[in-house]
mmCIF file of C-alpha atoms in Angstrom:
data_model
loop_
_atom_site.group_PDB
_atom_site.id
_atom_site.type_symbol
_atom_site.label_atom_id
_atom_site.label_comp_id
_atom_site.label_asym_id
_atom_site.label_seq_id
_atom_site.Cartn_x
_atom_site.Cartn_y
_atom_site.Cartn_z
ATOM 1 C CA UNK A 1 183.936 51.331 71.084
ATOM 2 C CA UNK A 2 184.219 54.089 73.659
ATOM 3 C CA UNK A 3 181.919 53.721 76.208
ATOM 4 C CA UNK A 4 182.570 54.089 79.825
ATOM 5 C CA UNK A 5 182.061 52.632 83.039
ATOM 6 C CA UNK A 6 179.898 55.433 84.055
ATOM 7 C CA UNK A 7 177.229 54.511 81.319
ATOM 8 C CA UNK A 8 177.563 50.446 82.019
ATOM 9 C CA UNK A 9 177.034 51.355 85.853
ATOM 10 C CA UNK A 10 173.453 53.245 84.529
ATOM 11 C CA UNK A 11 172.231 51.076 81.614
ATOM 12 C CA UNK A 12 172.626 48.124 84.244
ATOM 13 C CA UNK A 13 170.268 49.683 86.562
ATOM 14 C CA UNK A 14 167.901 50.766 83.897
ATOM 15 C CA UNK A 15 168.007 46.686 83.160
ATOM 16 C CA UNK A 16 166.929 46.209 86.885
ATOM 17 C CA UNK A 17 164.219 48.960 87.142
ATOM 18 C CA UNK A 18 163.052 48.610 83.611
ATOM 19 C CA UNK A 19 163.062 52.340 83.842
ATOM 20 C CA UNK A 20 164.830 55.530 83.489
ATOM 21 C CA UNK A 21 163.109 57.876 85.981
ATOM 22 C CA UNK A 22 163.398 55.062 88.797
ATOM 23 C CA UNK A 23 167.169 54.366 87.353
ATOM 24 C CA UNK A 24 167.718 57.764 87.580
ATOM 25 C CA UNK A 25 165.854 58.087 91.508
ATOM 26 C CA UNK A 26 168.365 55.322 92.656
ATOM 27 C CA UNK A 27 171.303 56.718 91.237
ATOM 28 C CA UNK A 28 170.616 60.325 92.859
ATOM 29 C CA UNK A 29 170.810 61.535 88.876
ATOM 30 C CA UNK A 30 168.441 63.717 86.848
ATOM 31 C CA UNK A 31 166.152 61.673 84.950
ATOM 32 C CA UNK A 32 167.460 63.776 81.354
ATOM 33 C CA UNK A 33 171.257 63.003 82.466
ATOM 34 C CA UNK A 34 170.212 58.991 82.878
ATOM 35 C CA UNK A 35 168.577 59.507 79.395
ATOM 36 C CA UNK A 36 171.625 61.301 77.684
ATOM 37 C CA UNK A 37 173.992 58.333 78.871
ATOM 38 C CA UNK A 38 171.610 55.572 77.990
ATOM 39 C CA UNK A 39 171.763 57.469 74.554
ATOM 40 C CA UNK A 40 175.051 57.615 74.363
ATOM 41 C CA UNK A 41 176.108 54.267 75.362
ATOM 42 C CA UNK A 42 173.208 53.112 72.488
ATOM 43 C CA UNK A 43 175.517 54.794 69.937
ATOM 44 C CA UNK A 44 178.227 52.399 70.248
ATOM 45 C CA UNK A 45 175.958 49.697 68.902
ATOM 46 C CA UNK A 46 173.887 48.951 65.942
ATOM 47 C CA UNK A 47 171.833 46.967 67.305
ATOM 48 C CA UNK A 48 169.030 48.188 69.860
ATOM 49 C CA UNK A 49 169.251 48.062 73.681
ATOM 50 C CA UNK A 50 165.802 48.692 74.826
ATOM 51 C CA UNK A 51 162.440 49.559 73.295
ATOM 52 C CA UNK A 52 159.871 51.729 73.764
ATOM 53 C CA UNK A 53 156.438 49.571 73.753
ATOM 54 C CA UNK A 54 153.458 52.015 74.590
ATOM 55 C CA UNK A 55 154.849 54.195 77.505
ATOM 56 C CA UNK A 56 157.052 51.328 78.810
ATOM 57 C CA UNK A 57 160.620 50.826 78.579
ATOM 58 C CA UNK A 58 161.728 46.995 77.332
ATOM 59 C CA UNK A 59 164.967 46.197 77.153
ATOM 60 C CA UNK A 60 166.087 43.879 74.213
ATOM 61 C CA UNK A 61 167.931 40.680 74.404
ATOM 62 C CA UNK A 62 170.953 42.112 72.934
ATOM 63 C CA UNK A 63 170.600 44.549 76.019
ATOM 64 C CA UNK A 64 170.333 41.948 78.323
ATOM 65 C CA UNK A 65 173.180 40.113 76.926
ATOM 66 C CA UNK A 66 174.836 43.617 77.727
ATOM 67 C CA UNK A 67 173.607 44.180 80.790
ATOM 68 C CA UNK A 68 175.023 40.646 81.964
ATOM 69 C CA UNK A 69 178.880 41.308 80.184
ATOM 70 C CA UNK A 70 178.394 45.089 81.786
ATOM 71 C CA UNK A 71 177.745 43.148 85.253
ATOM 72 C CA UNK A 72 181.085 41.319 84.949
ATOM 73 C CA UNK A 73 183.020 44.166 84.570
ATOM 74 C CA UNK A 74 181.615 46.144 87.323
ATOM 75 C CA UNK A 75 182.142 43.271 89.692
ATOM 76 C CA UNK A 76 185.809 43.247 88.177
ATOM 77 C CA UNK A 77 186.782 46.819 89.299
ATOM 78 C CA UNK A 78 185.099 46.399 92.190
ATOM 79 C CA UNK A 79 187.231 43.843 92.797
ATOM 80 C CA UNK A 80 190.301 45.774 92.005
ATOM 81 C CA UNK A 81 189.150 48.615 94.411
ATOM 82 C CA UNK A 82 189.239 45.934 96.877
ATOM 83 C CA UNK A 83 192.731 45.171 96.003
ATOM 84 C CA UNK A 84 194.025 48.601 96.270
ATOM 85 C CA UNK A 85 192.298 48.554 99.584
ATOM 86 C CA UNK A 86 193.243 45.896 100.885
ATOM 87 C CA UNK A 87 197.090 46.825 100.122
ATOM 88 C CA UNK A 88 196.801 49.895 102.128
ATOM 89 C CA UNK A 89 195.644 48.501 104.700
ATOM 90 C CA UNK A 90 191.797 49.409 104.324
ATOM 91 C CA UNK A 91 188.740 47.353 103.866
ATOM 92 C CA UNK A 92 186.620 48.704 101.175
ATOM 93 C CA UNK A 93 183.576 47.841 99.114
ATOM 94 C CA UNK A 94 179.594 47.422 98.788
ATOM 95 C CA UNK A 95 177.594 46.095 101.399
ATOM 96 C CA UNK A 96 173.802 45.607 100.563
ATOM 97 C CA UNK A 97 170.945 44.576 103.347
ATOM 98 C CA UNK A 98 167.446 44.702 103.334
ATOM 99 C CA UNK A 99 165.113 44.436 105.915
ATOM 100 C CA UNK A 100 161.894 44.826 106.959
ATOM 101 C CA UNK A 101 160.119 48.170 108.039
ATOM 102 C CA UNK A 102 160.327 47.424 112.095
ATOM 103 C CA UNK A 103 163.951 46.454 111.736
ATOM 104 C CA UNK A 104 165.021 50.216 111.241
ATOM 105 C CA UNK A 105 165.035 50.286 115.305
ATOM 106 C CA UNK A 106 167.245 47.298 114.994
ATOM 107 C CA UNK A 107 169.755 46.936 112.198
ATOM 108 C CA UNK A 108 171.762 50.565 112.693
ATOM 109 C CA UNK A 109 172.834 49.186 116.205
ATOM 110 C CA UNK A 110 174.427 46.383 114.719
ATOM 111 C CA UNK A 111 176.233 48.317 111.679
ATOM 112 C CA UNK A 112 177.066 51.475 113.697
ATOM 113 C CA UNK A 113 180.684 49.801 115.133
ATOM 114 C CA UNK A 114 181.531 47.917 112.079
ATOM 115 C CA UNK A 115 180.711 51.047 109.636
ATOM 116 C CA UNK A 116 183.510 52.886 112.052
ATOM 117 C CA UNK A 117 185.990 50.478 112.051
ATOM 118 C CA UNK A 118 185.848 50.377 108.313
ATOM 119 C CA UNK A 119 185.007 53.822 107.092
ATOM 120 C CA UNK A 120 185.574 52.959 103.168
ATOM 121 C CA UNK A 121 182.891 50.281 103.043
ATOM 122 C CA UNK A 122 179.370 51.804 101.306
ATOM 123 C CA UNK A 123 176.615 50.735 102.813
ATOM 124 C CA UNK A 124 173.052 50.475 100.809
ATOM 125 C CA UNK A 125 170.042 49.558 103.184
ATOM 126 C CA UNK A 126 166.968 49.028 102.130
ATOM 127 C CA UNK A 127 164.197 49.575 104.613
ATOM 128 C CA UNK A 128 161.085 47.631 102.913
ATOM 129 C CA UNK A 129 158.371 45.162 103.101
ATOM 130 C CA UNK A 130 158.462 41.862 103.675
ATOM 131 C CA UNK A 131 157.990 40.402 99.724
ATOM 132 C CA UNK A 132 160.188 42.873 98.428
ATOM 133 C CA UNK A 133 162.773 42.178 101.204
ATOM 134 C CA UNK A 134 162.669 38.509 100.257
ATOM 135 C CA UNK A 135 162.587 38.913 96.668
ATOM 136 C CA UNK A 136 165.637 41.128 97.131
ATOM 137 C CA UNK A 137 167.563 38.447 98.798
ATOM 138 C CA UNK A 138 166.479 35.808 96.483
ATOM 139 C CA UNK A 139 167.535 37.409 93.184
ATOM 140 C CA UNK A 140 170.808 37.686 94.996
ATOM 141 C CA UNK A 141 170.462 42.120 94.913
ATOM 142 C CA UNK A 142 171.482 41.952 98.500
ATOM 143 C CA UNK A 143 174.146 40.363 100.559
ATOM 144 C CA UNK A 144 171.636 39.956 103.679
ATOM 145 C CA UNK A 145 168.205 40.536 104.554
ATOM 146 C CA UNK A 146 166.436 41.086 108.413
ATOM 147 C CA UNK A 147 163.492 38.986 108.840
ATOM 148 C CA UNK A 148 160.833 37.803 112.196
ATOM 149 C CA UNK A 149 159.924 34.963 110.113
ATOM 150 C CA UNK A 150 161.990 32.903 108.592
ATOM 151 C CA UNK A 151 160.972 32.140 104.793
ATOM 152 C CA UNK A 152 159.907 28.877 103.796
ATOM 153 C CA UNK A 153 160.281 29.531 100.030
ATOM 154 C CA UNK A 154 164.139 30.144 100.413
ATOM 155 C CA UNK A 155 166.910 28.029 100.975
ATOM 156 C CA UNK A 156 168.525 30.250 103.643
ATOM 157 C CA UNK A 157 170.831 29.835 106.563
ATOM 158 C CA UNK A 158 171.109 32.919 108.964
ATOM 159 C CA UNK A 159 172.319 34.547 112.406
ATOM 160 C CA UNK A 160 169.815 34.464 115.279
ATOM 161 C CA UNK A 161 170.126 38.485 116.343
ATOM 162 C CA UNK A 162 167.777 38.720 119.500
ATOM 163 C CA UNK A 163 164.227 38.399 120.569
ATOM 164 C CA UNK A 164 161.524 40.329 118.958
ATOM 165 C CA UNK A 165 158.621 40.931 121.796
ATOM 166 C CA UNK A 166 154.709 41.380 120.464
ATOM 167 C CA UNK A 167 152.148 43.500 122.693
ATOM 168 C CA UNK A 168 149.094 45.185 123.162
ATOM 169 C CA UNK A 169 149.397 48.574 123.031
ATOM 170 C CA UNK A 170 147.444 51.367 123.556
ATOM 171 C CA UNK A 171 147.681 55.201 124.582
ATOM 172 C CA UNK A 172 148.039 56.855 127.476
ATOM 173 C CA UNK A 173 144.813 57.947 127.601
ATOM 174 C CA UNK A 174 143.925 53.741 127.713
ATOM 175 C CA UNK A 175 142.685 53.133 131.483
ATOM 176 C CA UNK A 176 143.536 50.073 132.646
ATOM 177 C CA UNK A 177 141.087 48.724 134.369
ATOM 178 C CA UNK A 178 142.677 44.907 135.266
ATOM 179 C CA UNK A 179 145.793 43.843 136.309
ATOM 180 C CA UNK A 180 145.795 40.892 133.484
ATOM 181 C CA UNK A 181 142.909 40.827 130.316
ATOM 182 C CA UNK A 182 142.283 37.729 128.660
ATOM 183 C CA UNK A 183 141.059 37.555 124.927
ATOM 184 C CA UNK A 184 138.121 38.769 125.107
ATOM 185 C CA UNK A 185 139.469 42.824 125.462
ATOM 186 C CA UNK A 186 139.748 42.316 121.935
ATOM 187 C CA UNK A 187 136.464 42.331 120.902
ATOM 188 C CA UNK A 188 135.891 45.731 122.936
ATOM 189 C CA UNK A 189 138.863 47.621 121.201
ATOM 190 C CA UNK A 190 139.563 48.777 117.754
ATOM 191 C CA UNK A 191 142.491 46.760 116.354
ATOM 192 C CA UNK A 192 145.098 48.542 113.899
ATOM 193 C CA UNK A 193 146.626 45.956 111.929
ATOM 194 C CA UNK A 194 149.529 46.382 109.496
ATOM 195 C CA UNK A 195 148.864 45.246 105.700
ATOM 196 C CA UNK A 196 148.504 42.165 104.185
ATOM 197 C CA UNK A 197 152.270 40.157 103.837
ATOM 198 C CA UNK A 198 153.613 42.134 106.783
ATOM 199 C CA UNK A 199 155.279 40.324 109.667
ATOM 200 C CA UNK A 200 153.576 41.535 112.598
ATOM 201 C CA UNK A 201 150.189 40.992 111.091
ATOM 202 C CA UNK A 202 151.088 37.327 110.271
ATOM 203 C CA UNK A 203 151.586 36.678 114.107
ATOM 204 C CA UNK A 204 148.836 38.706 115.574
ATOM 205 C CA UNK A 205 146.352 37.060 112.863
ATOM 206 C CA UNK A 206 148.164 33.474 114.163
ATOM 207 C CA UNK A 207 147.213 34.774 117.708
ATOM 208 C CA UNK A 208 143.919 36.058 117.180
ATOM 209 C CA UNK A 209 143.110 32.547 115.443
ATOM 210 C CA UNK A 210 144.515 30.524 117.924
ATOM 211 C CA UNK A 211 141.705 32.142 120.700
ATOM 212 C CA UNK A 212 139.162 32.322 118.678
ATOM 213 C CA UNK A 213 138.935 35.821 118.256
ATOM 214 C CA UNK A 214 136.264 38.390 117.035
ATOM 215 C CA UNK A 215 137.800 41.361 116.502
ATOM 216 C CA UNK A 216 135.022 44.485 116.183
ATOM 217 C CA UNK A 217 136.579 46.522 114.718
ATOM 218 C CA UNK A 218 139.942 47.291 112.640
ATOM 219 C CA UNK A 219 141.767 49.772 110.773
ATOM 220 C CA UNK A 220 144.549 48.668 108.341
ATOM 221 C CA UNK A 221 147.938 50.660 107.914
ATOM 222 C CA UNK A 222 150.812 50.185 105.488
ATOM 223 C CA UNK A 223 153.778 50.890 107.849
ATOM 224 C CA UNK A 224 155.090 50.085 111.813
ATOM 225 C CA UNK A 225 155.298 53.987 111.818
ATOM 226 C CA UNK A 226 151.828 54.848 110.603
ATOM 227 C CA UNK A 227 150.401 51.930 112.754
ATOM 228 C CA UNK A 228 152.649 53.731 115.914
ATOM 229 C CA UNK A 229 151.022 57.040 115.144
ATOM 230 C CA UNK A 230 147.477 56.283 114.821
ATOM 231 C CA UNK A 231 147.751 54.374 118.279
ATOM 232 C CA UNK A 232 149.079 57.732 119.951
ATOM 233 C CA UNK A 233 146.270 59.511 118.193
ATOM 234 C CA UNK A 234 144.202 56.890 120.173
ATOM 235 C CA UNK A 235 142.824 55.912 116.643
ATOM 236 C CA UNK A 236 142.831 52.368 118.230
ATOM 237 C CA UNK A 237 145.138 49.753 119.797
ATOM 238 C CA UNK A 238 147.534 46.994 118.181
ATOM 239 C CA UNK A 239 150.310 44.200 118.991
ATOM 240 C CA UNK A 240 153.115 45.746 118.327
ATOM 241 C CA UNK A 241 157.071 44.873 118.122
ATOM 242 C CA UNK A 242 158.428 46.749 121.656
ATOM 243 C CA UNK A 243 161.702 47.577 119.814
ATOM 244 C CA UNK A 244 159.825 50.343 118.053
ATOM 245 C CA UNK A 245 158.444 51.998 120.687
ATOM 246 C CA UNK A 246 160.781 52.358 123.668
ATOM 247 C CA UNK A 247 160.594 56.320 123.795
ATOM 248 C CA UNK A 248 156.890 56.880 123.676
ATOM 249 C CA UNK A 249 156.758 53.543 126.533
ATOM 250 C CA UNK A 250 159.593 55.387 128.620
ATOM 251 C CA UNK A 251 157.712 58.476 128.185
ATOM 252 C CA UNK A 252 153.942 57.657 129.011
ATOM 253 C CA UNK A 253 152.386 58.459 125.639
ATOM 254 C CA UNK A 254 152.411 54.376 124.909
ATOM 255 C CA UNK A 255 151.362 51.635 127.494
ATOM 256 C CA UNK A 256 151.594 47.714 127.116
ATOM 257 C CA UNK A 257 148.151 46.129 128.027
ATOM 258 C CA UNK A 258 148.545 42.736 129.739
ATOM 259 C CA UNK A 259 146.709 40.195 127.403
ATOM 260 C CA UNK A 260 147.043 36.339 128.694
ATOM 261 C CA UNK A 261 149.341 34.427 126.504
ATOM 262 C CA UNK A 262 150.776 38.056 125.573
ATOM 263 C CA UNK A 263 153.521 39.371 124.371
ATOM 264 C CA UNK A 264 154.337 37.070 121.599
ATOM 265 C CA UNK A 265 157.850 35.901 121.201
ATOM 266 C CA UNK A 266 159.809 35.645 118.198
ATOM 267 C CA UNK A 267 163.165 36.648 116.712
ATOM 268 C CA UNK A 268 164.927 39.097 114.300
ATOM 269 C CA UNK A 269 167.131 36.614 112.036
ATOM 270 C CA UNK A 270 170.106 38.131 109.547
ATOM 271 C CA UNK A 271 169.494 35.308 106.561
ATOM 272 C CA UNK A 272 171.469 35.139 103.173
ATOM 273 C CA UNK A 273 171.011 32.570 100.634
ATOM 274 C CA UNK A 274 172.988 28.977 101.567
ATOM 275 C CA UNK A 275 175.893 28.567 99.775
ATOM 276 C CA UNK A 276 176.002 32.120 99.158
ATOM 277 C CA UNK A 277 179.924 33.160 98.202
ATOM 278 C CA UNK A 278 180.738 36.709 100.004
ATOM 279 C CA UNK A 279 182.459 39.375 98.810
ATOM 280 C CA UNK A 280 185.357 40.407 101.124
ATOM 281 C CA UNK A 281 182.958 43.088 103.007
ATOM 282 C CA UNK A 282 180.288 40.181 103.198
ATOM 283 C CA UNK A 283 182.552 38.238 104.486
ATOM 284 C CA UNK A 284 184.137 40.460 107.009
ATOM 285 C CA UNK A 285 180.501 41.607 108.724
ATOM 286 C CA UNK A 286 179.595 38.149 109.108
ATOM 287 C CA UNK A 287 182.540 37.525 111.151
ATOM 288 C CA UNK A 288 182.018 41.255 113.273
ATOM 289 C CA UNK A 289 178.562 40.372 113.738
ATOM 290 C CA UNK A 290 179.280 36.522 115.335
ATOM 291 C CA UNK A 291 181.915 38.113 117.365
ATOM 292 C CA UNK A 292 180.710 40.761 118.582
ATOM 293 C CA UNK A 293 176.443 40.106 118.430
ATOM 294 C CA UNK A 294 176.018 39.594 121.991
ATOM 295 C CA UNK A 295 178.020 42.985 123.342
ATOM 296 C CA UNK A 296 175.888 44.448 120.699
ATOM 297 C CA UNK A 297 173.037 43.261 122.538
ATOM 298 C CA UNK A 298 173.583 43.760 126.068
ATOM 299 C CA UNK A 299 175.244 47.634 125.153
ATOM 300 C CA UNK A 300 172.016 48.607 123.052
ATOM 301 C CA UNK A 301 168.931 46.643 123.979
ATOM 302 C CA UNK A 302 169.318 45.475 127.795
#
C-alpha cells in the first residue's frame, strides 16, 4: 500500500459530493487530475470504491468504510499541524462557517481582526441558503453557521451577534407621499419576495399574515442581491434586512418607507451544535468573538 494523503484528502470529498467534477470544483483541481488520483488510489485495492450506475457516481461500502478510516487520518495530521503550531508559537488550522446569503454584509466584520491576529488559520465560508446552511451545520461539515431564525429542528446553542432590522424599501424614484403608511400601501405596490425557505421571506410572509394582507402583485427572486437590484431597477419594492443596503440608503438610490408596525426586529445568531467539541481554532474564535463582539459592534455597525 502506497497511497498518499493527497489522494485520501480527494476520494473523501468525492464521498461527500458523490461526484468528481463537483470534488474537483471544491478542491480548485481539474476534473481529469481528481479522476487520475481517484484511479490511482483504486489501485491499491481489490475491491471497488465507487460505481458507476447510469451517469452517476456511487460509492461502495468498502469506500465508505474508506472514506471514514481516510477521515481519521486527516483529522490526525491536522492535529499534528496544530502541534507544530502551537510550539512555535502560532495558532493554525481549519475554520468552517456557513451562513446565510444576507450575512455576507455581516460575518467578514466579525472575522476580519481574528483572521489578522492569527494569519495561519484557513478559513472556508460558505455563503448559502438557509436549508443548506442548516444541513451543513447538522452533518457537523461546519464548525458554525449564521442564522435570523433560530432552527427548531436542531439542538443548538449559539452567540446573540446584533439586531437584524426589516423594511420597506423602495427606489429613489418612490415618492413619498405620507409621513407614516399603514398596511394597506401594500396592496398598491409590487412586492419582491425572496424564495421559498429563505429567512427574510419567512418574516415578511409572518408580517403580511399577521395584517391581513393582499399583496397585488409579486415577483420572486433567489438571492438578497438579486432582490436589491431589481428594487433599484424600480422592478418593485420589498422588506429588506438594512445591513445590506447601507451604501445605496447613504447614497439616495434606496429609501426606507415608513410602514406601521415596521421595521421588523430580529437577530443574526452564530449557532453550533450543543455539545459540539471544538477544534483548537473553534475553540479560540469562540472566545475572540465573546470578548470582543460588542467593540465589533459599536466599531462596524453604529
Amino acid at each position: 500500500m502506497n497511497y498518499t494523503l493527497h489522494q485520501l484528502m480527494i476520494f473523501l470529498k468525492i464521498t461527500e459530493t458523490s461526484s468528481i467534477t463537483k470534488a474537483a470544483e471544491e478542491l480548485h483541481l481539474t476534473q481529469p487530475a481528481v479522476s487520475i488520483q481517484l484511479r490511482n488510489l483504486q489501485d491499491q485495492f481489490e475491491i471497488p470504491l465507487t460505481e458507476v450506475v447510469g451517469r452517476k457516481l456511487i460509492v461502495t461500502d468498502f469506500g465508505w468504510e474508506i472514506a471514514a478510516a481516510a477521515e481519521k487520518i486527516i483529522e490526525e495530521v491536522q492535529g499534528i499541524n496544530y502541534k507544530t503550531a502551537a510550539f512555535k508559537g502560532l495558532m493554525s488550522g481549519k475554520l468552517k462557517i456557513s451562513v446565510v446569503s444576507t450575512g455576507k454584509y455581516v460575518m467578514p466584520y466579525f472575522l476580519s481582526g481574528f483572521l489578522k491576529q492569527h494569519p495561519e488559520v484557513d478559513l472556508k465560508l460558505d455563503v448559502t441558503n438557509k436549508a443548506k446552511v442548516l444541513e451543513s451545520l447538522s452533518t457537523n461539515e461546519v464548525d458554525f453557521a449564521l442564522v435570523s431564525k433560530m432552527p427548531e429542528t436542531i439542538n443548538v446553542e449559539g452567540i446573540e451577534l446584533m439586531p437584524n432590522q426589516l423594511c420597506l424599501v423602495g427606489n429613489k424614484d418612490f415618492e413619498l407621499s405620507k409621513k407614516l403608511y399603514d398596511e394597506g400601501v401594500f396592496e398598491e405596490i409590487t412586492l419582491i419576495y425572496r424564495e421559498e425557505g429563505s429567512g427574510t421571506r419567512l418574516y415578511m410572509e409572518r408580517y403580511l399574515n399577521e395584517k391581513k394582507v393582499s399583496v397585488r402583485k409579486k415577483i420572486v427572486l433567489t438571492s438578497n442581491e438579486a432582490v436589491k437590484q431589481a428594487v433599484l431597477a424600480g422592478m418593485g419594492c420589498s422588506i429588506m434586512p438594512l445591513i445590506g443596503i447601507k451604501n445605496e440608503l447613504k447614497a439616495g438610490s434606496l429609501k426606507i418607507i415608513p410602514v406601521k408596525d415596521l421595521p421588523i426586529e430580529t437577530q443574526w445568531n452564530l449557532i453550533y451544535l450543543k455539545g459540539r467539541k471544538f477544534s483548537p481554532v473553534g475553540k479560540l474564535y469562540l472566545d475572540y468573538l465573546k470578548q470582543h463582539k460588542d467593540e465589533l459592534i459599536k466599531e462596524n455597525f453604529a
